Amino acid sequence: MLSARSVAVGHGRTPLLSGVDLDVGPGEIVGLVGPSGGGKTSLARVLAGLDKPLEGEVRVDGRVAMLFQSPRRSVDPRLTLRRSIEICATESGVDWERLCTKADLPLGLLDRYPRQVSDGQLQRAAIARALAGEPRYLLCDEMTAALDPVTTAAVVTTVRRAADEDGAGVLFISHDLPLVGACSDRVLEIQGTRVAPSTALSTRKATRS
């Protein structure tokens, strides 16, 4: 379980969010929605262990990987896609065909540099890189914001597959409310400085039942 208890996040001493209690279980997709600048990214970074909380505690029982809105800011432009993925792999021998199939990344792109591929292709490479590390949890921070609808659908399918087939727990952060509802088992909403369950969105769990 990835858990936050009484967590406060923000910049300096001023919290954007406080008293956050949150759980993400293996194989579960939890959506998080809220206003721009409301603390979604700050919370994700704390959950990923990239930043420390102002208050509270985060506990996790496995590896965490984070996917960002702009994949170009999270890759080294001097490395090919293959090398970027290899660095994060848990095993020395990567099953490229299996990994690229899971991430919907064409094998022919592996030896290209970030500047030689589109944003959508680079985001797929970022997903492949995350999956190569065999994470127990995926934190997706507005990862579809810069993508076209077709690419967004493909990327969301990949995330769903990671949860349904690999058992990864997913925190899916987006400003796209219908998208969050469609792909999440339950949805949390930022209300002021608090995070609470959302009752406004229909989720995929409700749709399936």
Short mmCIF file of C-alpha atoms in Angstrom, two decimals:
data_model
loop_
_atom_site.label_atom_id
_atom_site.label_comp_id
_atom_site.label_asym_id
_atom_site.label_seq_id
_atom_site.Cartn_x
_atom_site.Cartn_y
_atom_site.Cartn_z
CA MET A 1 0.00 0.00 0.00
CA LEU A 2 1.08 3.57 -0.76
CA SER A 3 -0.21 5.63 2.14
CA ALA A 4 -0.12 9.26 3.26
CA ARG A 5 -1.12 10.19 6.79
CA SER A 6 -1.73 13.77 7.96
CA VAL A 7 0.50 15.00 5.14
CA ALA A 8 1.00 18.69 4.38
CA VAL A 9 2.70 19.85 1.18
CA GLY A 10 3.60 23.24 -0.22
CA HIS A 11 6.35 25.75 -0.75
CA GLY A 12 8.29 27.17 2.16
CA ARG A 13 6.19 27.13 5.30
CA THR A 14 2.89 27.77 3.56
CA PRO A 15 0.97 24.54 2.90
CA LEU A 16 -1.04 24.13 -0.27
CA LEU A 17 -2.59 20.98 1.17
CA SER A 18 -2.77 19.80 4.76
CA GLY A 19 -4.16 16.86 6.68
CA VAL A 20 -4.00 14.62 3.61
CA ASP A 21 -4.90 10.98 4.25
CA LEU A 22 -4.62 8.91 1.09
CA ASP A 23 -4.22 5.25 0.14
CA VAL A 24 -3.43 3.63 -3.20
CA GLY A 25 -3.56 -0.15 -3.26
CA PRO A 26 -1.93 -2.56 -5.72
CA GLY A 27 -3.99 -2.92 -8.90
CA GLU A 28 -6.10 0.13 -8.07
CA ILE A 29 -6.41 3.34 -10.10
CA VAL A 30 -7.15 6.36 -7.92
CA GLY A 31 -7.95 9.62 -9.68
CA LEU A 32 -7.03 13.02 -8.28
CA VAL A 33 -8.60 16.22 -9.58
CA GLY A 34 -8.34 19.81 -8.46
CA PRO A 35 -7.66 23.38 -9.56
CA SER A 36 -4.44 24.40 -11.25
CA GLY A 37 -1.91 25.39 -8.62
CA GLY A 38 -3.89 23.58 -5.94
CA GLY A 39 -1.10 21.23 -4.91
CA LYS A 40 -1.63 18.13 -7.06
CA THR A 41 1.93 18.03 -8.37
CA SER A 42 3.40 18.91 -4.98
CA LEU A 43 1.52 16.00 -3.43
CA ALA A 44 2.62 13.61 -6.18
CA ARG A 45 6.26 14.57 -5.70
CA VAL A 46 6.00 13.92 -1.97
CA LEU A 47 4.33 10.55 -2.56
CA ALA A 48 7.11 9.66 -5.02
CA GLY A 49 9.78 10.54 -2.47
CA LEU A 50 11.14 13.39 -4.58
CA ASP A 51 10.25 16.01 -1.96
CA LYS A 52 9.69 15.87 1.78
CA PRO A 53 6.29 16.69 3.31
CA LEU A 54 5.96 19.75 5.51
CA GLU A 55 4.13 17.51 7.97
CA GLY A 56 2.97 13.94 8.20
CA GLU A 57 4.24 10.64 6.90
CA VAL A 58 4.31 8.67 3.64
CA ARG A 59 4.67 4.90 3.68
CA VAL A 60 5.16 2.65 0.66
CA ASP A 61 5.82 -1.05 0.30
CA GLY A 62 7.52 -1.03 -3.09
CA ARG A 63 9.11 0.91 -5.92
CA VAL A 64 7.39 4.11 -7.09
CA ALA A 65 7.70 5.59 -10.60
CA MET A 66 6.45 9.01 -11.67
CA LEU A 67 5.29 10.10 -15.11
CA PHE A 68 5.28 13.83 -15.81
CA GLN A 69 3.25 16.18 -17.98
CA SER A 70 6.27 17.03 -20.13
CA PRO A 71 8.36 13.96 -20.96
CA ARG A 72 11.01 16.20 -22.55
CA ARG A 73 11.83 17.64 -19.14
CA SER A 74 12.33 14.18 -17.66
CA VAL A 75 14.72 12.66 -20.21
CA ASP A 76 18.36 13.30 -21.05
CA PRO A 77 18.42 14.65 -24.64
CA ARG A 78 21.89 13.14 -25.11
CA LEU A 79 20.64 9.58 -24.67
CA THR A 80 18.70 7.39 -27.08
CA LEU A 81 15.34 6.12 -25.93
CA ARG A 82 16.87 2.67 -25.53
CA ARG A 83 19.61 3.92 -23.23
CA SER A 84 17.18 5.99 -21.15
CA ILE A 85 15.08 2.88 -20.59
CA GLU A 86 18.07 0.62 -19.87
CA ILE A 87 19.27 2.89 -17.07
CA CYS A 88 15.99 2.41 -15.19
CA ALA A 89 15.58 -1.32 -15.85
CA THR A 90 15.69 -3.66 -12.87
CA GLU A 91 17.27 -6.41 -14.98
CA SER A 92 20.34 -6.25 -17.21
CA GLY A 93 18.61 -8.05 -20.08
CA VAL A 94 15.53 -6.13 -21.21
CA ASP A 95 12.86 -8.01 -23.16
CA TRP A 96 12.42 -5.16 -25.62
CA GLU A 97 9.58 -6.69 -27.60
CA ARG A 98 7.51 -7.39 -24.49
CA LEU A 99 8.25 -4.00 -22.93
CA CYS A 100 7.51 -2.02 -26.08
CA THR A 101 4.29 -3.94 -26.62
CA LYS A 102 3.17 -3.07 -23.08
CA ALA A 103 4.01 0.61 -23.60
CA ASP A 104 2.70 0.74 -27.20
CA LEU A 105 6.14 1.97 -28.29
CA PRO A 106 7.34 0.94 -31.79
CA LEU A 107 10.62 -0.99 -31.60
CA GLY A 108 12.00 1.09 -34.45
CA LEU A 109 12.06 4.21 -32.26
CA LEU A 110 14.40 2.81 -29.61
CA ASP A 111 17.61 4.06 -31.20
CA ARG A 112 16.31 7.57 -31.81
CA TYR A 113 17.00 10.59 -29.63
CA PRO A 114 14.22 12.57 -27.91
CA ARG A 115 14.46 15.35 -30.50
CA GLN A 116 13.68 12.81 -33.23
CA VAL A 117 10.29 11.69 -31.87
CA SER A 118 6.95 13.32 -31.14
CA ASP A 119 5.65 14.19 -27.68
CA GLY A 120 3.31 11.22 -27.79
CA GLN A 121 6.09 8.83 -28.77
CA LEU A 122 8.33 10.25 -26.07
CA GLN A 123 5.60 9.83 -23.46
CA ARG A 124 5.28 6.19 -24.49
CA ALA A 125 9.05 5.86 -24.05
CA ALA A 126 8.71 7.41 -20.60
CA ILE A 127 6.06 4.81 -19.76
CA ALA A 128 8.36 2.04 -21.03
CA ARG A 129 11.14 3.44 -18.87
CA ALA A 130 8.88 3.44 -15.82
CA LEU A 131 7.63 -0.09 -16.48
CA ALA A 132 11.19 -1.34 -16.99
CA GLY A 133 11.77 -0.57 -13.31
CA GLU A 134 8.88 -2.88 -12.37
CA PRO A 135 7.20 -0.31 -10.11
CA ARG A 136 4.57 -1.29 -7.60
CA TYR A 137 3.05 2.18 -7.95
CA LEU A 138 2.74 4.63 -10.86
CA LEU A 139 2.11 8.32 -10.21
CA CYS A 140 0.80 9.95 -13.39
CA ASP A 141 0.94 13.75 -13.13
CA GLU A 142 -1.07 15.32 -15.98
CA MET A 143 0.71 12.88 -18.31
CA THR A 144 -1.88 13.33 -21.10
CA ALA A 145 -2.22 17.13 -20.94
CA ALA A 146 -0.09 17.80 -24.03
CA LEU A 147 -1.31 14.83 -26.08
CA ASP A 148 -3.96 14.56 -28.80
CA PRO A 149 -7.11 12.50 -28.10
CA VAL A 150 -5.92 9.41 -29.98
CA THR A 151 -2.58 9.32 -28.17
CA THR A 152 -4.30 10.05 -24.87
CA ALA A 153 -6.56 7.03 -25.32
CA ALA A 154 -3.57 4.80 -26.10
CA VAL A 155 -1.59 6.05 -23.10
CA VAL A 156 -4.54 5.59 -20.73
CA THR A 157 -5.01 2.04 -22.04
CA THR A 158 -1.37 1.33 -21.18
CA VAL A 159 -1.86 2.65 -17.65
CA ARG A 160 -5.00 0.56 -17.21
CA ARG A 161 -3.09 -2.50 -18.38
CA ALA A 162 -0.35 -1.83 -15.83
CA ALA A 163 -2.99 -1.89 -13.10
CA ASP A 164 -5.14 -4.74 -14.38
CA GLU A 165 -2.42 -7.10 -15.62
CA ASP A 166 0.69 -6.17 -13.63
CA GLY A 167 -1.06 -5.20 -10.40
CA ALA A 168 0.46 -1.71 -10.22
CA GLY A 169 -1.29 0.84 -8.04
CA VAL A 170 -1.88 4.08 -9.97
CA LEU A 171 -2.51 7.66 -8.88
CA PHE A 172 -3.90 9.35 -11.99
CA ILE A 173 -3.79 13.15 -11.79
CA SER A 174 -5.53 15.19 -14.47
CA HIS A 175 -7.63 18.29 -15.06
CA ASP A 176 -9.73 16.26 -17.54
CA LEU A 177 -12.64 15.25 -15.30
CA PRO A 178 -14.38 12.82 -17.71
CA LEU A 179 -11.05 11.12 -18.40
CA VAL A 180 -10.28 10.71 -14.70
CA GLY A 181 -13.72 9.27 -14.05
CA ALA A 182 -13.51 6.86 -16.98
CA CYS A 183 -10.16 5.36 -15.99
CA SER A 184 -10.32 5.47 -12.17
CA ASP A 185 -11.76 3.05 -9.62
CA ARG A 186 -12.37 5.97 -7.28
CA VAL A 187 -11.68 9.69 -7.42
CA LEU A 188 -10.31 12.15 -4.88
CA GLU A 189 -10.84 15.89 -5.19
CA ILE A 190 -8.91 18.84 -3.82
CA GLN A 191 -11.30 21.04 -1.87
CA GLY A 192 -9.45 24.08 -0.56
CA THR A 193 -6.47 22.70 1.34
CA ARG A 194 -8.01 19.26 1.82
CA VAL A 195 -8.30 16.09 -0.24
CA ALA A 196 -11.67 14.35 -0.08
CA PRO A 197 -13.58 11.68 -2.02
CA SER A 198 -15.37 13.08 -5.06
CA THR A 199 -19.04 12.28 -5.49
CA ALA A 200 -19.44 14.25 -8.72
CA LEU A 201 -17.72 11.79 -11.09
CA SER A 202 -18.83 8.38 -12.29
CA THR A 203 -15.90 5.95 -12.14
CA ARG A 204 -14.98 2.92 -14.21
CA LYS A 205 -15.83 0.71 -11.20
CA ALA A 206 -19.36 2.12 -11.18
CA THR A 207 -19.58 1.71 -14.95
CA ARG A 208 -18.49 -1.94 -14.80
CA SER A 209 -20.96 -2.75 -11.98
#
